[in-house]
C-alpha cells in the first residue's frame, strides 16, 4: 500500500493558515474589522487540522514500526 502524503498535506495546510493570517492582518489594516474574526478563526481551524494530520502521521509511523 502506498504511503499517504502526510508531509505535503501538513505543509499545504500550514501555508494556507499562514496566508489567511496575513489576509486577516491586511483586512484589519484596511478597516474591514467585521471580517477579521472569521478569517482568524478559519486560520486557527486550519492550523489545528495541520496538527491533527501530524499526529496521524506519527501514529501511522508507529503502527508501521510494530
PDB file of N, CA, C and O in Angstrom, chain B, residues numbered from 101:
ATOM      1  N   UNK B 101       0.843  -1.183   0.000  1.00  0.00           N
ATOM      2  CA  UNK B 101       0.000   0.000   0.000  1.00  0.00           C
ATOM      3  C   UNK B 101       0.888   1.246   0.000  1.00  0.00           C
ATOM      4  O   UNK B 101       1.883   1.301   0.723  1.00  0.00           O
ATOM      5  N   UNK B 102       0.536   2.229  -0.795  1.00  0.00           N
ATOM      6  CA  UNK B 102       1.315   3.463  -0.881  1.00  0.00           C
ATOM      7  C   UNK B 102       1.111   4.303   0.377  1.00  0.00           C
ATOM      8  O   UNK B 102       0.030   4.324   0.965  1.00  0.00           O
ATOM      9  N   UNK B 103       2.170   4.989   0.768  1.00  0.00           N
ATOM     10  CA  UNK B 103       2.082   5.843   1.952  1.00  0.00           C
ATOM     11  C   UNK B 103       1.381   7.151   1.591  1.00  0.00           C
ATOM     12  O   UNK B 103       1.664   7.744   0.550  1.00  0.00           O
ATOM     13  N   UNK B 104       0.474   7.593   2.444  1.00  0.00           N
ATOM     14  CA  UNK B 104      -0.193   8.878   2.183  1.00  0.00           C
ATOM     15  C   UNK B 104       0.805  10.033   2.270  1.00  0.00           C
ATOM     16  O   UNK B 104       1.781   9.956   3.016  1.00  0.00           O
ATOM     17  N   UNK B 105       0.565  11.090   1.518  1.00  0.00           N
ATOM     18  CA  UNK B 105       1.490  12.246   1.508  1.00  0.00           C
ATOM     19  C   UNK B 105       1.258  13.177   2.694  1.00  0.00           C
ATOM     20  O   UNK B 105       0.814  14.312   2.522  1.00  0.00           O
ATOM     21  N   UNK B 106       1.562  12.690   3.901  1.00  0.00           N
ATOM     22  CA  UNK B 106       1.312  13.478   5.103  1.00  0.00           C
ATOM     23  C   UNK B 106       2.093  14.790   5.104  1.00  0.00           C
ATOM     24  O   UNK B 106       1.539  15.840   5.432  1.00  0.00           O
ATOM     25  N   UNK B 107       3.368  14.740   4.742  1.00  0.00           N
ATOM     26  CA  UNK B 107       4.204  15.946   4.801  1.00  0.00           C
ATOM     27  C   UNK B 107       3.677  17.020   3.857  1.00  0.00           C
ATOM     28  O   UNK B 107       3.625  18.197   4.215  1.00  0.00           O
ATOM     29  N   UNK B 108       3.289  16.618   2.660  1.00  0.00           N
ATOM     30  CA  UNK B 108       2.763  17.596   1.703  1.00  0.00           C
ATOM     31  C   UNK B 108       1.462  18.208   2.204  1.00  0.00           C
ATOM     32  O   UNK B 108       1.227  19.404   2.034  1.00  0.00           O
ATOM     33  N   UNK B 109       0.624  17.392   2.819  1.00  0.00           N
ATOM     34  CA  UNK B 109      -0.641  17.900   3.340  1.00  0.00           C
ATOM     35  C   UNK B 109      -0.415  18.861   4.504  1.00  0.00           C
ATOM     36  O   UNK B 109      -1.071  19.899   4.593  1.00  0.00           O
ATOM     37  N   UNK B 110       0.514  18.514   5.394  1.00  0.00           N
ATOM     38  CA  UNK B 110       0.819  19.402   6.522  1.00  0.00           C
ATOM     39  C   UNK B 110       1.351  20.740   6.019  1.00  0.00           C
ATOM     40  O   UNK B 110       0.939  21.795   6.501  1.00  0.00           O
ATOM     41  N   UNK B 111       2.264  20.699   5.050  1.00  0.00           N
ATOM     42  CA  UNK B 111       2.829  21.948   4.502  1.00  0.00           C
ATOM     43  C   UNK B 111       1.767  22.786   3.802  1.00  0.00           C
ATOM     44  O   UNK B 111       1.746  24.009   3.938  1.00  0.00           O
ATOM     45  N   UNK B 112       0.893  22.133   3.058  1.00  0.00           N
ATOM     46  CA  UNK B 112      -0.168  22.870   2.366  1.00  0.00           C
ATOM     47  C   UNK B 112      -1.126  23.520   3.364  1.00  0.00           C
ATOM     48  O   UNK B 112      -1.505  24.679   3.197  1.00  0.00           O
ATOM     49  N   UNK B 113      -1.515  22.781   4.391  1.00  0.00           N
ATOM     50  CA  UNK B 113      -2.415  23.352   5.395  1.00  0.00           C
ATOM     51  C   UNK B 113      -1.760  24.490   6.162  1.00  0.00           C
ATOM     52  O   UNK B 113      -2.390  25.518   6.414  1.00  0.00           O
ATOM     53  N   UNK B 114      -0.498  24.310   6.535  1.00  0.00           N
ATOM     54  CA  UNK B 114       0.200  25.382   7.253  1.00  0.00           C
ATOM     55  C   UNK B 114       0.355  26.619   6.374  1.00  0.00           C
ATOM     56  O   UNK B 114       0.225  27.745   6.855  1.00  0.00           O
ATOM     57  N   UNK B 115       0.630  26.415   5.095  1.00  0.00           N
ATOM     58  CA  UNK B 115       0.734  27.546   4.164  1.00  0.00           C
ATOM     59  C   UNK B 115      -0.589  28.279   4.020  1.00  0.00           C
ATOM     60  O   UNK B 115      -0.623  29.509   3.979  1.00  0.00           O
ATOM     61  N   UNK B 116      -1.679  27.523   3.942  1.00  0.00           N
ATOM     62  CA  UNK B 116      -2.993  28.148   3.832  1.00  0.00           C
ATOM     63  C   UNK B 116      -3.343  28.906   5.111  1.00  0.00           C
ATOM     64  O   UNK B 116      -3.894  30.005   5.051  1.00  0.00           O
ATOM     65  N   UNK B 117      -3.025  28.323   6.266  1.00  0.00           N
ATOM     66  CA  UNK B 117      -3.273  29.022   7.527  1.00  0.00           C
ATOM     67  C   UNK B 117      -2.476  30.306   7.633  1.00  0.00           C
ATOM     68  O   UNK B 117      -2.978  31.319   8.118  1.00  0.00           O
ATOM     69  N   UNK B 118      -1.232  30.262   7.177  1.00  0.00           N
ATOM     70  CA  UNK B 118      -0.388  31.461   7.195  1.00  0.00           C
ATOM     71  C   UNK B 118      -0.937  32.527   6.254  1.00  0.00           C
ATOM     72  O   UNK B 118      -0.973  33.709   6.598  1.00  0.00           O
ATOM     73  N   UNK B 119      -1.364  32.107   5.064  1.00  0.00           N
ATOM     74  CA  UNK B 119      -1.933  33.058   4.113  1.00  0.00           C
ATOM     75  C   UNK B 119      -3.189  33.717   4.688  1.00  0.00           C
ATOM     76  O   UNK B 119      -3.400  34.917   4.517  1.00  0.00           O
ATOM     77  N   UNK B 120      -4.013  32.935   5.364  1.00  0.00           N
ATOM     78  CA  UNK B 120      -5.207  33.515   5.976  1.00  0.00           C
ATOM     79  C   UNK B 120      -4.848  34.452   7.126  1.00  0.00           C
ATOM     80  O   UNK B 120      -5.534  35.447   7.355  1.00  0.00           O
ATOM     81  N   UNK B 121      -3.784  34.138   7.843  1.00  0.00           N
ATOM     82  CA  UNK B 121      -3.329  35.046   8.897  1.00  0.00           C
ATOM     83  C   UNK B 121      -2.900  36.386   8.333  1.00  0.00           C
ATOM     84  O   UNK B 121      -3.238  37.435   8.883  1.00  0.00           O
ATOM     85  N   UNK B 122      -2.150  36.354   7.230  1.00  0.00           N
ATOM     86  CA  UNK B 122      -1.753  37.602   6.581  1.00  0.00           C
ATOM     87  C   UNK B 122      -2.962  38.344   6.014  1.00  0.00           C
ATOM     88  O   UNK B 122      -3.012  39.573   6.051  1.00  0.00           O
ATOM     89  N   UNK B 123      -3.934  37.599   5.492  1.00  0.00           N
ATOM     90  CA  UNK B 123      -5.151  38.237   4.992  1.00  0.00           C
ATOM     91  C   UNK B 123      -5.888  38.941   6.129  1.00  0.00           C
ATOM     92  O   UNK B 123      -6.395  40.048   5.949  1.00  0.00           O
ATOM     93  N   UNK B 124      -5.949  38.308   7.294  1.00  0.00           N
ATOM     94  CA  UNK B 124      -6.606  38.942   8.444  1.00  0.00           C
ATOM     95  C   UNK B 124      -5.902  40.237   8.827  1.00  0.00           C
ATOM     96  O   UNK B 124      -6.554  41.231   9.146  1.00  0.00           O
ATOM     97  N   UNK B 125      -4.572  40.225   8.795  1.00  0.00           N
ATOM     98  CA  UNK B 125      -3.826  41.442   9.112  1.00  0.00           C
ATOM     99  C   UNK B 125      -4.102  42.537   8.084  1.00  0.00           C
ATOM    100  O   UNK B 125      -4.244  43.706   8.444  1.00  0.00           O
ATOM    101  N   UNK B 126      -4.175  42.168   6.829  1.00  0.00           N
ATOM    102  CA  UNK B 126      -4.480  43.152   5.775  1.00  0.00           C
ATOM    103  C   UNK B 126      -5.906  43.689   5.923  1.00  0.00           C
ATOM    104  O   UNK B 126      -6.148  44.884   5.753  1.00  0.00           O
ATOM    105  N   UNK B 127      -6.835  42.801   6.238  1.00  0.00           N
ATOM    106  CA  UNK B 127      -8.217  43.250   6.421  1.00  0.00           C
ATOM    107  C   UNK B 127      -8.315  44.240   7.576  1.00  0.00           C
ATOM    108  O   UNK B 127      -9.022  45.243   7.486  1.00  0.00           O
ATOM    109  N   UNK B 128      -7.601  43.952   8.662  1.00  0.00           N
ATOM    110  CA  UNK B 128      -7.614  44.867   9.807  1.00  0.00           C
ATOM    111  C   UNK B 128      -7.011  46.219   9.422  1.00  0.00           C
ATOM    112  O   UNK B 128      -7.532  47.266   9.807  1.00  0.00           O
ATOM    113  N   UNK B 129      -5.913  46.195   8.663  1.00  0.00           N
ATOM    114  CA  UNK B 129      -5.250  47.440   8.263  1.00  0.00           C
ATOM    115  C   UNK B 129      -6.128  48.259   7.316  1.00  0.00           C
ATOM    116  O   UNK B 129      -6.080  49.489   7.322  1.00  0.00           O
ATOM    117  N   UNK B 130      -6.931  47.566   6.502  1.00  0.00           N
ATOM    118  CA  UNK B 130      -7.784  48.272   5.538  1.00  0.00           C
ATOM    119  C   UNK B 130      -9.139  48.663   6.111  1.00  0.00           C
ATOM    120  O   UNK B 130      -9.943  49.291   5.422  1.00  0.00           O
ATOM    121  N   UNK B 131      -9.400  48.298   7.366  1.00  0.00           N
ATOM    122  CA  UNK B 131     -10.636  48.731   8.005  1.00  0.00           C
ATOM    123  C   UNK B 131     -11.800  47.768   7.882  1.00  0.00           C
ATOM    124  O   UNK B 131     -12.937  48.153   8.156  1.00  0.00           O
ATOM    125  N   UNK B 132     -11.560  46.536   7.484  1.00  0.00           N
ATOM    126  CA  UNK B 132     -12.630  45.550   7.367  1.00  0.00           C
ATOM    127  C   UNK B 132     -12.697  44.689   8.622  1.00  0.00           C
ATOM    128  O   UNK B 132     -12.554  43.468   8.561  1.00  0.00           O
ATOM    129  N   UNK B 133     -12.917  45.343   9.762  1.00  0.00           N
ATOM    130  CA  UNK B 133     -12.904  44.663  11.056  1.00  0.00           C
ATOM    131  C   UNK B 133     -13.958  43.560  11.152  1.00  0.00           C
ATOM    132  O   UNK B 133     -13.747  42.577  11.863  1.00  0.00           O
ATOM    133  N   UNK B 134     -15.072  43.700  10.462  1.00  0.00           N
ATOM    134  CA  UNK B 134     -16.152  42.716  10.595  1.00  0.00           C
ATOM    135  C   UNK B 134     -15.761  41.351  10.034  1.00  0.00           C
ATOM    136  O   UNK B 134     -16.406  40.350  10.346  1.00  0.00           O
ATOM    137  N   UNK B 135     -14.711  41.296   9.210  1.00  0.00           N
ATOM    138  CA  UNK B 135     -14.286  40.022   8.617  1.00  0.00           C
ATOM    139  C   UNK B 135     -13.075  39.413   9.308  1.00  0.00           C
ATOM    140  O   UNK B 135     -12.765  38.244   9.081  1.00  0.00           O
ATOM    141  N   UNK B 136     -12.392  40.171  10.135  1.00  0.00           N
ATOM    142  CA  UNK B 136     -11.136  39.716  10.726  1.00  0.00           C
ATOM    143  C   UNK B 136     -11.348  38.500  11.618  1.00  0.00           C
ATOM    144  O   UNK B 136     -10.563  37.554  11.552  1.00  0.00           O
ATOM    145  N   UNK B 137     -12.380  38.500  12.443  1.00  0.00           N
ATOM    146  CA  UNK B 137     -12.606  37.383  13.353  1.00  0.00           C
ATOM    147  C   UNK B 137     -12.889  36.089  12.594  1.00  0.00           C
ATOM    148  O   UNK B 137     -12.397  35.028  12.979  1.00  0.00           O
ATOM    149  N   UNK B 138     -13.668  36.164  11.531  1.00  0.00           N
ATOM    150  CA  UNK B 138     -13.980  34.959  10.751  1.00  0.00           C
ATOM    151  C   UNK B 138     -12.739  34.391  10.079  1.00  0.00           C
ATOM    152  O   UNK B 138     -12.524  33.179  10.078  1.00  0.00           O
ATOM    153  N   UNK B 139     -11.925  35.268   9.508  1.00  0.00           N
ATOM    154  CA  UNK B 139     -10.723  34.807   8.820  1.00  0.00           C
ATOM    155  C   UNK B 139      -9.716  34.252   9.829  1.00  0.00           C
ATOM    156  O   UNK B 139      -9.050  33.253   9.555  1.00  0.00           O
ATOM    157  N   UNK B 140      -9.604  34.885  10.975  1.00  0.00           N
ATOM    158  CA  UNK B 140      -8.699  34.401  12.014  1.00  0.00           C
ATOM    159  C   UNK B 140      -9.158  33.045  12.542  1.00  0.00           C
ATOM    160  O   UNK B 140      -8.331  32.168  12.790  1.00  0.00           O
ATOM    161  N   UNK B 141     -10.453  32.866  12.714  1.00  0.00           N
ATOM    162  CA  UNK B 141     -10.984  31.580  13.152  1.00  0.00           C
ATOM    163  C   UNK B 141     -10.694  30.497  12.125  1.00  0.00           C
ATOM    164  O   UNK B 141     -10.311  29.385  12.486  1.00  0.00           O
ATOM    165  N   UNK B 142     -10.873  30.811  10.855  1.00  0.00           N
ATOM    166  CA  UNK B 142     -10.588  29.844   9.797  1.00  0.00           C
ATOM    167  C   UNK B 142      -9.105  29.461   9.795  1.00  0.00           C
ATOM    168  O   UNK B 142      -8.764  28.292   9.614  1.00  0.00           O
ATOM    169  N   UNK B 143      -8.232  30.441   9.994  1.00  0.00           N
ATOM    170  CA  UNK B 143      -6.795  30.155  10.053  1.00  0.00           C
ATOM    171  C   UNK B 143      -6.476  29.244  11.232  1.00  0.00           C
ATOM    172  O   UNK B 143      -5.670  28.323  11.104  1.00  0.00           O
ATOM    173  N   UNK B 144      -7.095  29.491  12.361  1.00  0.00           N
ATOM    174  CA  UNK B 144      -6.876  28.638  13.529  1.00  0.00           C
ATOM    175  C   UNK B 144      -7.350  27.215  13.309  1.00  0.00           C
ATOM    176  O   UNK B 144      -6.677  26.263  13.704  1.00  0.00           O
ATOM    177  N   UNK B 145      -8.499  27.067  12.683  1.00  0.00           N
ATOM    178  CA  UNK B 145      -9.014  25.728  12.384  1.00  0.00           C
ATOM    179  C   UNK B 145      -8.079  24.995  11.434  1.00  0.00           C
ATOM    180  O   UNK B 145      -7.866  23.791  11.582  1.00  0.00           O
ATOM    181  N   UNK B 146      -7.524  25.698  10.472  1.00  0.00           N
ATOM    182  CA  UNK B 146      -6.616  25.069   9.520  1.00  0.00           C
ATOM    183  C   UNK B 146      -5.314  24.661  10.208  1.00  0.00           C
ATOM    184  O   UNK B 146      -4.771  23.597   9.912  1.00  0.00           O
ATOM    185  N   UNK B 147      -4.804  25.491  11.124  1.00  0.00           N
ATOM    186  CA  UNK B 147      -3.609  25.102  11.880  1.00  0.00           C
ATOM    187  C   UNK B 147      -3.886  23.871  12.748  1.00  0.00           C
ATOM    188  O   UNK B 147      -3.028  22.997  12.869  1.00  0.00           O
ATOM    189  N   UNK B 148      -5.054  23.797  13.341  1.00  0.00           N
ATOM    190  CA  UNK B 148      -5.411  22.620  14.138  1.00  0.00           C
ATOM    191  C   UNK B 148      -5.495  21.388  13.248  1.00  0.00           C
ATOM    192  O   UNK B 148      -5.058  20.306  13.641  1.00  0.00           O
ATOM    193  N   UNK B 149      -6.051  21.544  12.054  1.00  0.00           N
ATOM    194  CA  UNK B 149      -6.108  20.424  11.113  1.00  0.00           C
ATOM    195  C   UNK B 149      -4.707  19.959  10.740  1.00  0.00           C
ATOM    196  O   UNK B 149      -4.464  18.756  10.636  1.00  0.00           O
ATOM    197  N   UNK B 150      -3.787  20.888  10.538  1.00  0.00           N
ATOM    198  CA  UNK B 150      -2.402  20.514  10.223  1.00  0.00           C
ATOM    199  C   UNK B 150      -1.778  19.755  11.390  1.00  0.00           C
ATOM    200  O   UNK B 150      -1.054  18.782  11.180  1.00  0.00           O
ATOM    201  N   UNK B 151      -2.052  20.191  12.610  1.00  0.00           N
ATOM    202  CA  UNK B 151      -1.518  19.495  13.785  1.00  0.00           C
ATOM    203  C   UNK B 151      -2.103  18.088  13.897  1.00  0.00           C
ATOM    204  O   UNK B 151      -1.390  17.146  14.241  1.00  0.00           O
ATOM    205  N   UNK B 152      -3.382  17.945  13.611  1.00  0.00           N
ATOM    206  CA  UNK B 152      -4.009  16.630  13.671  1.00  0.00           C
ATOM    207  C   UNK B 152      -3.470  15.698  12.591  1.00  0.00           C
ATOM    208  O   UNK B 152      -3.330  14.498  12.825  1.00  0.00           O
ATOM    209  N   UNK B 153      -3.169  16.229  11.426  1.00  0.00           N
ATOM    210  CA  UNK B 153      -2.541  15.417  10.384  1.00  0.00           C
ATOM    211  C   UNK B 153      -1.155  14.970  10.850  1.00  0.00           C
ATOM    212  O   UNK B 153      -0.747  13.839  10.587  1.00  0.00           O
ATOM    213  N   UNK B 154      -0.435  15.849  11.534  1.00  0.00           N
ATOM    214  CA  UNK B 154       0.869  15.486  12.080  1.00  0.00           C
ATOM    215  C   UNK B 154       0.758  14.357  13.104  1.00  0.00           C
ATOM    216  O   UNK B 154       1.571  13.433  13.098  1.00  0.00           O
ATOM    217  N   UNK B 155      -0.233  14.428  13.971  1.00  0.00           N
ATOM    218  CA  UNK B 155      -0.449  13.364  14.950  1.00  0.00           C
ATOM    219  C   UNK B 155      -0.789  12.052  14.246  1.00  0.00           C
ATOM    220  O   UNK B 155      -0.304  10.986  14.625  1.00  0.00           O
ATOM    221  N   UNK B 156      -1.624  12.147  13.225  1.00  0.00           N
ATOM    222  CA  UNK B 156      -1.977  10.955  12.452  1.00  0.00           C
ATOM    223  C   UNK B 156      -0.748  10.353  11.794  1.00  0.00           C
ATOM    224  O   UNK B 156      -0.597   9.132  11.747  1.00  0.00           O
ATOM    225  N   UNK B 157       0.128  11.209  11.288  1.00  0.00           N
ATOM    226  CA  UNK B 157       1.361  10.746  10.654  1.00  0.00           C
ATOM    227  C   UNK B 157       2.227   9.990  11.666  1.00  0.00           C
ATOM    228  O   UNK B 157       2.738   8.910  11.369  1.00  0.00           O
ATOM    229  N   UNK B 158       2.386  10.561  12.850  1.00  0.00           N
ATOM    230  CA  UNK B 158       3.184   9.896  13.882  1.00  0.00           C
ATOM    231  C   UNK B 158       2.576   8.555  14.282  1.00  0.00           C
ATOM    232  O   UNK B 158       3.295   7.575  14.473  1.00  0.00           O
ATOM    233  N   UNK B 159       1.269   8.516  14.405  1.00  0.00           N
ATOM    234  CA  UNK B 159       0.608   7.264  14.775  1.00  0.00           C
ATOM    235  C   UNK B 159       0.728   6.226  13.663  1.00  0.00           C
ATOM    236  O   UNK B 159       0.869   5.037  13.948  1.00  0.00           O
ATOM    237  N   UNK B 160       0.674   6.650  12.413  1.00  0.00           N
ATOM    238  CA  UNK B 160       0.824   5.725  11.291  1.00  0.00           C
ATOM    239  C   UNK B 160       2.247   5.175  11.247  1.00  0.00           C
ATOM    240  O   UNK B 160       2.446   3.992  10.968  1.00  0.00           O
ATOM    241  N   UNK B 161       3.240   6.027  11.521  1.00  0.00           N
ATOM    242  CA  UNK B 161       4.632   5.553  11.549  1.00  0.00           C
ATOM    243  C   UNK B 161       4.835   4.569  12.690  1.00  0.00           C
ATOM    244  O   UNK B 161       5.540   3.572  12.535  1.00  0.00           O
ATOM    245  N   UNK B 162       4.226   4.842  13.823  1.00  0.00           N
ATOM    246  CA  UNK B 162       4.377   3.952  14.957  1.00  0.00           C
ATOM    247  C   UNK B 162       3.704   2.602  14.666  1.00  0.00           C
ATOM    248  O   UNK B 162       4.220   1.557  15.065  1.00  0.00           O
ATOM    249  N   UNK B 163       2.563   2.620  13.978  1.00  0.00           N
ATOM    250  CA  UNK B 163       1.880   1.374  13.634  1.00  0.00           C
ATOM    251  C   UNK B 163       2.684   0.564  12.621  1.00  0.00           C
ATOM    252  O   UNK B 163       2.677  -0.666  12.663  1.00  0.00           O
ATOM    253  N   UNK B 164       3.383   1.255  11.703  1.00  0.00           N
ATOM    254  CA  UNK B 164       4.208   0.555  10.727  1.00  0.00           C
ATOM    255  C   UNK B 164       5.445  -0.068  11.367  1.00  0.00           C
ATOM    256  O   UNK B 164       5.954  -1.080  10.886  1.00  0.00           O
ATOM    257  N   UNK B 165       5.927   0.539  12.452  1.00  0.00           N
ATOM    258  CA  UNK B 165       7.133   0.025  13.116  1.00  0.00           C
ATOM    259  C   UNK B 165       6.830  -1.254  13.894  1.00  0.00           C
ATOM    260  O   UNK B 165       7.717  -2.082  14.104  1.00  0.00           O
ATOM    261  N   UNK B 166       5.580  -1.414  14.320  1.00  0.00           N
ATOM    262  CA  UNK B 166       5.222  -2.611  15.112  1.00  0.00           C
ATOM    263  C   UNK B 166       5.107  -3.834  14.272  1.00  0.00           C
ATOM    264  O   UNK B 166       4.815  -4.912  14.789  1.00  0.00           O
TER     265      UNK B 166
END
